[in-house]
Amino acid sequence: MKALRLIALTAAAGIALAGCSSTEDEPVGATTPTSGVGTPPPDTIEYFNQVVGDRVFFGTDRHDLDGGAQQTLAQQAQWLTTYGGTTVTIEGHADERGTRAYNLALGARRADSVYRFLVSQGVGSGRLKTVTFGKERPVARCSDESCWSQNRRAVSVVAGAPSS
Amino acid sequence: MRRTIVHAIVRAVAAVPAVISAVVLAALVLVAAPAKAQSQLGVWEVPVTVDQSFEPLPIAIVDFQTADPGLAGQAGDITGVLSADLESTGLFALIPKEAFIESGYRFGAVPNYNDWRVINAAALVTGEVARAPDGRLLVRLRLFDTYAEEEIEALEFAGAPTDWRRFAHKVADSVYTQLTGEGPYFDSRVVFVDETGPKGDRRKRLAVMDMDGANVRYVPGAEGLVLSPRFEPNQQSLLYISYDTGEPQVFLLSLATGQRERLGTFPGMTFAPRFSPDGSRIALSLSQGGNTDIYVMGLAGRQLRRLTSGPGIETSPDFSPDGTQIVYESDQGGRPQLYIMDAAGGGSKRISFGAGSYGTPVWSPKGDLIAFTKILGGRFHIGVMRTDGSEERLLTASFLDEGPTWAPNGRVLMFFRETPGPNGAPAVYSIDVTGRNLRRVPTPNAASDPAWSPLRTD
C-alpha cells in the first residue's frame, strides 16, 4: 500500500516538474566550480553525487544543518526539482562514539533534518524516504576526529532515471 | 541446605580466617565504593572501582571417576568443563592434583578430611559417571566441607550422553551455589552477533552459544545487517533488528522452526527490543519523523501502546524483573541519562545524574541493580547503580565498552569491547559485578551485542 502511494506521488511530482523545465537556463550546480574534464553530464546521478554533492555533515551528537550543509542541500533540491523521475533515500549515519541504539536514533534525526530541508525547498515528500544506519556503516575507518567527522553524515542516495 | 554452607563457612573462618572471610565478603557482599572517591577523579582518569582485597577460596576437584572404560573420556571432559566453570568465577583457587595427599580417593567413600585440610582445600568436589540400562548418561556429584567434615551436596543428573556439557555446567552450578550462596548461572546460553568483513561493511550473523563459548550455532536466515538479539524468557524465540526491508525493523524468530516475522507494519523504524519478564509484551523504540519514542506491544494483539512522547530520543527500554517498571535512556535533559517509568507509561523519574552520558540500561534479574554503558571523557564504561541511582560504580573502561547483559543470577555481566582503528573489532567479555575477573569470552570471529538467557529449564 505504502509502495503504491510512493509510486503515485512520484509520478505526480514528475508531471508537476515537466512545467518547470524553463528553469534550465539557470544550470544546476552553477555555484559549484567544476572543471570540464571528467565532469559527468548534469542529467546523471553521477553528477548529483560528484558535483552537487550527495552528503552533508554534522557535529558530535547534533542534527542541525550548518551553513555549508544548507548550501549543499539547496543545490540538491534544485537538482531534484529539475530532474524528476528520481527518488531519494536519505541515509542518516553516526560516528562510532555512541551506543548502538542511541546512534540509530541519532541517524534518524539527521536523515529527518535533511528530509525537512529538501521538502521546504520544494522537493515532493513522496519522492523522499529516510533510513538510519546508526554507526553500522562508517565510510572512514580510523578512530579519530578526522574520520568521525566524515562518518557523522546524511547521504542522499538517488535512484531512478533523471529526466527534465 | 544453604544454611548448612554458611555455617560451614563460618566455622571454617576460625581455621583460615583470612581466606574464608575474603570469600564471604566477595561472594555475598557488594562492596560499594564511596561516591566521593569517584567525584574527585579527573576526566581522564579511569574511575573504575574494584575491590582488591580478595583471595579466592582454595578447593580440590577430584577427577570424575567411572567403572565403565567406555566413559573414561567423557568423565575427563566433564571434570574439565566443571573445573573451567568454577575457575572462571575468580572466586575459587583449584588446588593442583599433584598436591593431593589422598590421591587414591574413591567416589562414595568418606574422605580423609585432614588430608584435604592440610593442603588448604576448604571444599572437596568428587563425582562419578555411569551409563543407565536405558542408555542415559548418569552424572553424580558429592561435595564435602573439609572443615565441617560433612557432605554438603549429593546429586545425580540423568540424560542424553550428548548433553554431557550441560551436566558439567549443572554440577558446577550446584558447587557454586553451595559454596557462595548465590544463584546458579553456568547452565545458560548467550545469543550474540558474529561479525566478519571490513569495518565499513560488516557481515553480521546471529549466533547462540553456551555461556562459556562452547557449542556455537548460527541462526539460519538471521544475517546481513542484524543487531541486538534478545532471548525470549522461555528461550523459544529471539527478538532482533534486521535490515531485510531496507530499514531497521524488529523481527521475531522462532528457534524451533526458523520462522521469522516482522513485528508490526506501521510506518517508521523500530529498534532496541526487549521482552517483558513473562514474555507477553515487548518494549521497543519506534522512530517516526526523526523522533524516537518508547512503545510497548502485546504479543497477542500486536497493538502498539506509546509510553513516551517528548521530542528527545527515548530508547533502550528494559523491564524490571516484576514487569511493572521500565528503565530507559532519554536525552530530554541534554545528554542521555537514565530514567524509570511505569510499564504502563507515566510516572517517569530520572535516576542518573553523573557527568557524561548514560545508555543501554539493563535491570538485574535480582531487581537490585541497573547496569549501563557510560560515556565519560572520551572513554566508555560498563557500570552499575542501584535502582534509585545511588551507589554508582564503574566496572570497566576502554575505548569502547558497550551493552551489558546480566547472568541469570545477577552476579556477572557480559558486554562487548571494541578496539579502535581501521582494523578495530568487537569481542565479548565478562566481568563480576564487583568489578573483578574481567575475561574474554571465546568466539569464532569478532562478536558483539551479547544477550544472556535465563537459566535453562528444558
XYZ file of C-alpha atoms in Angstrom:
622
model
C 0.000 0.000 0.000
C 2.766 2.353 1.002
C 4.774 1.419 -2.088
C 1.831 2.121 -4.391
C 1.325 5.516 -2.856
C 5.003 6.281 -3.264
C 4.871 5.477 -6.978
C 1.721 7.549 -7.453
C 3.259 10.555 -5.729
C 6.469 10.163 -7.676
C 4.509 10.204 -10.936
C 2.622 13.305 -9.837
C 5.872 15.026 -8.939
C 7.227 14.167 -12.384
C 4.238 15.777 -14.096
C 4.490 18.872 -11.967
C 8.165 19.201 -12.798
C 7.515 18.990 -16.519
C 6.126 22.509 -16.363
C 9.240 23.820 -14.649
C 11.733 22.964 -17.330
C 12.202 26.639 -18.170
C 14.379 26.902 -15.083
C 17.047 25.051 -17.021
C 18.568 28.273 -18.320
C 19.931 28.533 -14.787
C 22.195 25.486 -14.746
C 22.035 23.260 -11.722
C 25.162 23.351 -9.657
C 26.304 26.650 -11.152
C 27.646 27.721 -7.776
C 29.935 24.690 -7.663
C 33.184 25.211 -9.530
C 33.645 22.375 -11.971
C 36.386 21.504 -14.387
C 35.278 20.490 -17.843
C 37.363 17.362 -17.898
C 35.625 14.288 -16.499
C 32.540 16.137 -15.301
C 29.508 13.896 -15.766
C 26.503 15.294 -17.675
C 24.088 17.209 -15.415
C 21.240 14.767 -16.024
C 23.044 11.882 -14.346
C 23.118 10.554 -10.810
C 26.917 10.727 -11.041
C 26.580 14.489 -11.477
C 24.374 14.667 -8.375
C 26.830 12.625 -6.342
C 30.046 14.296 -7.517
C 29.150 17.857 -8.496
C 26.050 18.725 -6.476
C 27.299 16.728 -3.501
C 25.337 13.796 -2.090
C 26.128 14.299 1.586
C 26.169 16.738 4.483
C 27.978 16.505 7.805
C 27.047 17.088 11.440
C 28.668 17.992 14.738
C 29.003 15.425 17.520
C 25.564 14.384 18.822
C 23.996 17.114 16.640
C 21.451 17.003 13.864
C 21.156 20.683 12.919
C 22.271 21.806 9.455
C 25.107 24.342 9.339
C 25.595 26.872 6.548
C 27.641 24.526 4.386
C 25.108 21.749 4.760
C 22.236 24.061 3.860
C 24.105 25.213 0.742
C 24.671 21.636 -0.382
C 21.066 20.707 0.293
C 19.754 23.763 -1.580
C 21.716 22.551 -4.586
C 20.384 19.036 -4.070
C 16.843 20.438 -4.016
C 17.474 22.443 -7.166
C 18.779 19.382 -8.994
C 15.916 17.230 -7.726
C 13.259 19.732 -8.778
C 14.934 19.984 -12.176
C 15.258 16.268 -12.708
C 12.098 14.365 -11.955
C 11.851 10.639 -12.274
C 14.129 10.235 -9.319
C 13.571 9.257 -5.726
C 15.900 9.772 -2.793
C 16.700 7.578 0.164
C 18.212 9.801 2.826
C 20.596 7.746 4.964
C 21.426 9.068 8.428
C 24.731 7.925 9.933
C 26.638 8.402 13.178
C 30.253 8.028 14.238
C 31.357 5.152 16.480
C 31.386 7.233 19.674
C 27.913 6.315 20.892
C 25.853 3.266 21.775
C 24.127 1.305 19.037
C 20.567 2.287 19.967
C 21.341 5.967 20.544
C 23.183 6.167 17.238
C 20.250 4.594 15.402
C 18.016 7.295 16.868
C 20.591 9.992 16.076
C 20.893 8.797 12.466
C 17.098 9.010 12.169
C 17.218 12.597 13.425
C 19.904 13.538 10.903
C 18.067 11.935 7.986
C 14.924 13.764 9.057
C 16.757 17.124 9.155
C 17.697 16.633 5.512
C 14.196 15.421 4.647
C 12.595 18.540 6.140
C 15.040 20.853 4.408
C 14.512 19.275 0.985
C 10.737 19.399 1.400
C 10.987 23.065 2.439
C 12.848 23.677 -0.821
C 10.030 22.216 -2.858
C 11.049 18.581 -3.275
C 7.927 16.420 -3.110
C 7.848 14.455 0.125
C 6.607 11.436 -1.791
C 9.974 11.219 -3.542
C 11.851 11.052 -0.262
C 12.307 8.377 2.350
C 14.628 8.208 5.322
C 16.607 5.394 6.891
C 19.071 5.287 9.763
C 22.197 3.184 9.803
C 23.429 4.435 13.172
C 27.128 3.584 13.462
C 26.868 0.473 11.282
C 28.287 1.821 8.018
C 31.244 4.161 8.562
C 32.959 5.433 5.381
C 36.148 6.394 7.207
C 37.624 3.695 9.414
C 40.182 5.378 11.628
C 39.329 6.193 15.227
C 39.931 9.923 15.495
C 38.069 13.098 14.651
C 39.352 13.133 11.042
C 37.291 10.009 10.400
C 34.440 10.598 12.841
C 33.636 13.946 11.176
C 33.224 12.135 7.831
C 31.006 9.478 9.364
C 28.570 11.912 11.043
C 26.669 12.350 7.798
C 23.440 12.173 5.895
C 23.719 10.834 2.368
C 21.078 11.419 -0.316
C 21.038 8.253 -2.399
C 19.289 8.992 -5.688
C 17.527 6.283 -7.670
C 15.622 6.335 -10.932
C 16.230 7.955 -14.298
C 16.757 11.726 -14.140
C 14.529 13.473 -16.667
C 13.964 17.174 -17.090
C 20.985 -26.635 52.720
C 22.283 -23.117 52.213
C 22.196 -22.522 55.947
C 24.482 -25.537 56.345
C 27.018 -23.982 53.998
C 27.004 -20.612 55.599
C 27.502 -22.331 58.943
C 30.254 -24.371 57.375
C 31.962 -21.283 56.065
C 31.522 -19.503 59.363
C 33.037 -22.476 61.193
C 35.842 -22.526 58.698
C 36.641 -18.922 59.420
C 38.256 -19.981 62.675
C 40.706 -22.167 60.790
C 41.604 -19.897 57.870
C 40.120 -16.553 58.682
C 41.879 -14.525 56.009
C 40.841 -16.730 53.138
C 37.290 -17.540 54.084
C 36.315 -14.094 55.251
C 37.574 -12.736 51.973
C 35.435 -15.195 50.093
C 32.403 -14.440 52.194
C 32.958 -10.749 51.603
C 33.453 -11.170 47.899
C 30.766 -13.671 47.205
C 27.975 -12.413 49.408
C 28.508 -8.689 49.713
C 28.716 -5.966 47.144
C 31.407 -3.581 48.188
C 30.208 -0.129 47.313
C 32.810 2.489 46.548
C 32.322 5.794 48.310
C 30.695 8.218 45.870
C 33.142 10.887 47.000
C 36.119 8.971 45.645
C 34.603 8.969 42.184
C 33.747 12.632 42.025
C 37.322 13.557 42.894
C 38.707 11.830 39.826
C 39.677 13.884 36.827
C 38.060 13.388 33.474
C 40.933 11.410 32.012
C 41.454 9.205 34.991
C 39.728 5.886 34.950
C 37.210 5.987 37.786
C 36.817 2.239 37.860
C 36.175 0.800 41.281
C 37.496 -2.651 42.025
C 37.609 -4.371 45.367
C 41.216 -5.565 45.508
C 41.106 -7.122 48.962
C 40.208 -10.595 47.877
C 41.715 -14.046 47.762
C 39.946 -16.954 46.097
C 38.765 -19.934 48.143
C 41.032 -22.979 47.670
C 39.088 -26.082 46.652
C 40.049 -29.542 45.374
C 38.326 -31.236 42.441
C 38.971 -34.975 42.163
C 38.775 -36.223 38.576
C 35.318 -37.667 37.966
C 35.534 -41.449 38.003
C 33.798 -44.250 36.112
C 33.703 -48.029 36.246
C 32.920 -48.097 32.514
C 36.119 -47.839 30.419
C 33.949 -46.535 27.564
C 33.076 -43.479 29.616
C 36.577 -42.549 30.738
C 36.898 -39.856 28.098
C 33.544 -38.324 28.979
C 34.372 -38.364 32.701
C 37.546 -36.442 31.936
C 35.680 -33.965 29.727
C 33.085 -33.327 32.427
C 35.810 -32.705 35.008
C 37.412 -30.270 32.577
C 34.257 -28.233 31.948
C 33.320 -28.244 35.638
C 36.815 -27.065 36.606
C 36.820 -24.360 33.937
C 33.421 -23.076 35.114
C 34.495 -22.789 38.742
C 37.891 -21.342 37.860
C 36.221 -18.747 35.585
C 34.356 -17.212 38.517
C 37.596 -15.987 40.034
C 36.158 -16.983 43.412
C 37.971 -20.308 43.685
C 41.590 -21.444 43.508
C 41.777 -25.007 42.201
C 44.472 -26.948 44.039
C 46.765 -28.865 41.627
C 46.284 -32.632 41.653
C 49.995 -33.103 42.331
C 49.409 -31.682 45.804
C 46.673 -34.200 46.708
C 47.614 -36.435 49.659
C 44.594 -38.739 49.404
C 45.348 -39.346 45.745
C 43.642 -42.755 45.761
C 40.255 -41.388 46.855
C 37.379 -43.497 45.526
C 33.996 -41.896 44.784
C 31.463 -42.595 47.532
C 33.986 -43.076 50.328
C 34.232 -40.780 53.318
C 37.218 -38.574 52.585
C 40.138 -38.303 54.925
C 39.237 -34.725 55.762
C 42.539 -33.944 57.409
C 44.446 -34.859 54.224
C 42.416 -32.200 52.368
C 42.647 -29.580 55.104
C 46.427 -29.959 55.146
C 46.586 -28.871 51.511
C 44.213 -25.993 52.287
C 41.173 -27.378 50.446
C 38.119 -25.833 52.088
C 35.826 -27.873 49.867
C 36.234 -31.196 48.065
C 34.379 -31.851 44.794
C 34.004 -35.507 43.750
C 31.976 -37.180 41.062
C 31.200 -40.264 39.068
C 29.929 -41.020 35.571
C 27.915 -44.127 34.635
C 25.545 -45.364 31.975
C 21.982 -46.330 32.885
C 20.457 -49.525 31.419
C 18.342 -47.366 29.092
C 21.488 -45.712 27.695
C 21.180 -42.426 29.514
C 24.274 -40.844 30.976
C 24.347 -40.567 34.766
C 26.499 -37.930 36.419
C 26.812 -37.902 40.205
C 28.242 -35.214 42.456
C 29.323 -35.321 46.078
C 30.575 -32.137 47.653
C 32.302 -32.016 51.040
C 33.128 -29.288 53.530
C 36.525 -30.358 54.838
C 36.417 -28.152 57.952
C 32.885 -29.124 59.000
C 33.744 -32.691 57.964
C 30.403 -33.229 56.289
C 28.859 -33.874 52.907
C 27.023 -30.740 51.851
C 25.613 -31.836 48.496
C 24.843 -35.128 46.742
C 23.144 -35.023 43.335
C 22.563 -37.217 40.304
C 21.785 -35.948 36.810
C 20.498 -38.236 34.074
C 20.018 -37.540 30.379
C 21.267 -37.911 26.838
C 25.027 -38.589 26.595
C 25.305 -35.788 24.015
C 24.258 -33.341 26.741
C 27.367 -34.049 28.823
C 28.408 -30.390 28.763
C 25.119 -29.386 30.345
C 25.668 -31.959 33.111
C 29.067 -30.448 33.771
C 27.514 -26.969 33.950
C 24.772 -28.211 36.273
C 27.334 -29.818 38.576
C 29.324 -26.576 38.560
C 26.132 -24.631 39.342
C 25.490 -26.878 42.345
C 29.003 -26.447 43.717
C 28.965 -22.689 43.076
C 25.575 -22.237 44.708
C 26.510 -24.295 47.770
C 29.818 -22.525 48.336
C 28.729 -18.943 47.646
C 25.022 -18.845 48.425
C 24.462 -17.162 45.051
C 22.125 -18.471 42.355
C 23.322 -20.733 39.512
C 24.268 -19.408 36.057
C 26.540 -21.843 34.206
C 23.658 -23.768 32.599
C 22.671 -20.876 30.360
C 23.265 -19.579 26.862
C 24.193 -16.344 25.150
C 22.882 -15.018 21.837
C 25.241 -12.628 20.073
C 26.161 -11.065 16.740
C 29.012 -12.757 14.862
C 30.937 -10.211 12.779
C 33.159 -10.710 9.745
C 34.325 -8.422 6.963
C 35.803 -4.905 6.962
C 34.838 -2.244 9.489
C 32.789 -0.237 6.987
C 30.837 -3.206 5.656
C 30.487 -5.823 8.338
C 28.624 -9.044 7.677
C 26.638 -9.828 10.791
C 25.046 -13.124 11.759
C 23.100 -14.139 14.833
C 24.624 -16.992 16.804
C 23.839 -18.820 20.039
C 26.498 -20.300 22.316
C 26.777 -21.799 25.783
C 27.798 -19.154 28.311
C 31.382 -20.479 28.253
C 31.643 -20.015 24.468
C 31.087 -23.671 23.555
C 28.521 -25.052 21.095
C 28.304 -22.025 18.792
C 25.330 -22.379 16.447
C 24.430 -19.864 13.772
C 20.776 -18.908 13.473
C 19.739 -19.671 9.880
C 18.322 -16.727 7.959
C 19.341 -14.101 10.506
C 22.232 -12.410 8.737
C 23.270 -9.434 6.632
C 22.809 -6.450 8.891
C 21.293 -7.820 12.100
C 21.602 -6.228 15.532
C 20.793 -6.566 19.237
C 19.297 -10.064 19.585
C 17.439 -10.982 22.824
C 16.175 -14.310 24.153
C 12.520 -14.814 24.863
C 12.356 -15.662 28.593
C 11.412 -19.286 27.770
C 14.163 -19.310 25.079
C 11.782 -20.438 22.326
C 12.363 -17.389 20.155
C 14.594 -14.366 19.582
C 13.915 -10.695 19.074
C 16.377 -8.803 16.892
C 16.783 -5.960 14.437
C 17.090 -6.750 10.753
C 17.565 -4.536 7.702
C 15.803 -7.116 5.481
C 13.236 -4.477 4.469
C 15.942 -1.868 3.838
C 15.418 -0.123 7.151
C 15.820 -1.282 10.749
C 12.819 -3.304 11.918
C 12.261 -5.572 14.899
C 11.788 -9.215 13.975
C 10.678 -12.246 15.978
C 12.337 -15.552 15.090
C 11.287 -18.990 16.292
C 14.334 -21.060 17.236
C 12.404 -24.294 16.711
C 11.047 -23.613 13.208
C 13.327 -20.836 11.986
C 10.262 -18.799 11.020
C 10.777 -15.039 11.036
C 8.201 -12.295 11.156
C 8.394 -8.536 11.256
C 6.665 -7.195 14.338
C 4.059 -4.774 13.070
C 3.781 -2.995 9.738
C 3.420 0.559 10.986
C 5.493 3.268 9.269
C 8.782 4.143 10.899
C 11.881 2.328 12.055
C 11.916 0.088 15.116
C 14.851 -0.997 17.268
C 16.065 -1.693 20.846
C 13.557 -4.515 21.535
C 13.197 -6.315 24.889
C 10.779 -8.958 26.131
C 8.839 -8.425 29.320
C 9.836 -10.959 32.008
C 6.706 -13.048 31.340
C 7.293 -12.933 27.582
C 3.842 -11.479 26.833
C 4.958 -7.969 25.866
C 7.760 -6.278 24.006
C 9.209 -2.856 24.697
C 10.901 -1.175 21.746
C 11.803 2.150 20.188
C 9.891 3.497 17.211
C 11.406 6.338 15.198
C 8.994 8.465 13.161
C 9.761 11.833 11.628
C 13.158 11.875 13.309
C 11.669 11.455 16.784
C 12.343 8.264 18.721
C 9.969 7.149 21.480
C 9.300 4.035 23.525
C 6.338 1.791 22.862
C 5.069 -1.473 24.292
C 3.442 -4.140 22.164
C 1.371 -7.038 23.436
C 2.421 -10.127 21.508
C -1.130 -11.470 21.413
C -2.819 -8.490 19.735
C 0.248 -6.794 18.222
C -1.150 -3.421 19.265
C 1.355 -0.655 19.922
C 0.987 1.471 23.006
C 3.044 4.646 23.169
C 4.778 5.294 26.501
C 6.853 8.435 25.817
C 6.063 11.411 23.628
C 8.730 14.064 24.119
C 10.874 15.483 21.324
C 14.001 13.851 22.755
C 15.494 10.476 21.951
C 13.871 7.884 24.220
C 15.308 4.419 23.671
C 16.855 1.256 25.205
C 13.860 0.249 27.364
C 14.186 -2.712 29.738
C 11.623 -4.139 32.134
C 12.051 -4.598 35.883
C 12.005 -8.304 36.894
C 8.403 -7.947 38.130
C 7.343 -6.335 34.854
C 5.854 -3.228 36.479
C 8.532 -0.681 35.551
C 10.749 0.199 32.602
C 14.231 1.704 32.758
C 15.315 3.610 29.631
C 17.572 6.343 28.341
C 16.495 9.802 27.239
C 18.319 12.930 26.122
C 15.407 15.194 27.051
C 17.680 16.900 29.584
C 20.549 17.422 27.111
C 22.875 14.431 27.283
C 21.394 10.937 27.503
C 20.559 9.927 31.082
C 18.678 7.039 32.701
C 15.020 7.212 33.706
C 12.490 4.809 35.195
C 8.761 4.901 34.408
C 5.718 2.720 34.956
C 5.441 -0.102 32.432
C 2.024 1.312 31.519
C 3.585 4.736 30.916
C 3.783 7.762 33.176
C 5.499 8.330 36.495
C 8.861 8.961 34.820
C 11.742 9.912 37.067
C 15.386 10.461 36.298
C 17.821 8.229 38.205
C 21.268 9.106 36.793
C 22.805 12.493 37.454
C 26.509 11.994 36.845
C 28.741 13.680 34.286
C 28.919 12.223 30.787
C 26.103 10.282 29.205
C 24.389 7.020 30.110
C 22.778 4.427 27.863
C 21.677 0.797 27.397
C 20.305 0.275 30.934
C 19.538 -3.327 31.892
C 17.747 -4.337 35.055
C 19.379 -7.068 37.172
C 17.314 -10.260 37.399
C 17.650 -9.856 41.169
C 15.998 -6.451 40.871
C 18.597 -4.618 42.938
C 20.860 -3.033 40.327
C 20.819 -1.444 36.904
C 23.820 -1.947 34.639
C 24.553 0.591 31.912
C 27.028 1.960 29.395
C 28.562 5.280 30.387
C 30.490 7.635 28.109
C 32.735 9.984 30.015
C 35.716 11.989 28.841
C 36.011 10.055 25.591
C 36.050 6.661 27.332
C 33.323 4.034 27.517
C 32.489 2.220 30.744
C 30.246 -0.550 31.986
C 28.778 0.405 35.335
C 26.087 -0.444 37.841
C 23.904 1.635 40.133
C 21.045 0.950 42.474
C 17.560 1.456 41.034
C 17.287 4.832 42.781
C 20.519 5.929 41.074
C 22.655 5.704 44.217
C 25.964 3.871 44.660
C 27.066 4.201 41.053
C 30.182 2.127 40.334
C 32.067 1.852 37.063
C 33.424 -1.655 36.470
C 35.347 -1.260 33.200
C 36.988 1.347 30.991
C 38.185 1.250 27.395
C 37.956 2.910 24.004
C 34.520 1.314 23.588
C 32.752 -0.871 26.143
C 29.052 -1.253 25.473
C 25.849 -3.171 26.042
C 25.932 -5.030 29.391
C 23.762 -8.119 29.890
C 23.157 -9.908 33.193
C 23.880 -13.524 34.067
C 20.741 -15.280 35.334
C 21.956 -14.884 38.931
C 22.641 -11.155 38.718
C 26.305 -11.607 39.749
C 28.127 -11.458 36.410
C 27.826 -9.207 33.363
C 28.775 -9.728 29.751
C 29.332 -6.838 27.353
C 31.321 -6.152 24.196
C 34.569 -4.242 23.860
C 35.643 -2.801 20.510
C 39.227 -1.908 19.691
C 39.973 1.349 17.839
C 41.363 1.914 14.374
C 40.782 0.702 10.817
C 41.153 -2.926 11.909
C 39.288 -2.495 15.175
C 36.797 -5.217 16.039
C 34.483 -6.130 18.904
C 34.825 -9.076 21.301
C 32.648 -10.335 24.142
C 33.872 -10.018 27.728
C 32.527 -10.949 31.138
C 33.107 -9.261 34.469
C 31.921 -9.807 38.016
C 29.527 -7.224 39.393
C 32.246 -6.420 41.948
C 34.485 -5.217 39.084
C 36.832 -8.212 39.395
C 37.613 -11.001 36.979
C 37.487 -9.399 33.526
C 37.630 -12.217 30.956
C 37.269 -12.516 27.222
C 34.589 -14.990 26.196
C 35.917 -17.090 23.295
C 34.046 -16.650 19.991
C 34.937 -17.874 16.476
C 35.044 -14.361 14.972
C 34.566 -10.811 16.142
C 31.411 -10.654 18.271
C 29.086 -8.003 19.684
C 25.685 -7.450 21.304
C 25.695 -10.420 23.721
C 22.410 -11.167 25.499
C 22.354 -13.730 28.292
C 19.492 -16.221 28.523
C 17.733 -17.129 31.749
C 18.831 -20.387 33.373
C 17.865 -23.247 31.087
C 14.783 -25.206 32.086
C 14.471 -27.563 29.114
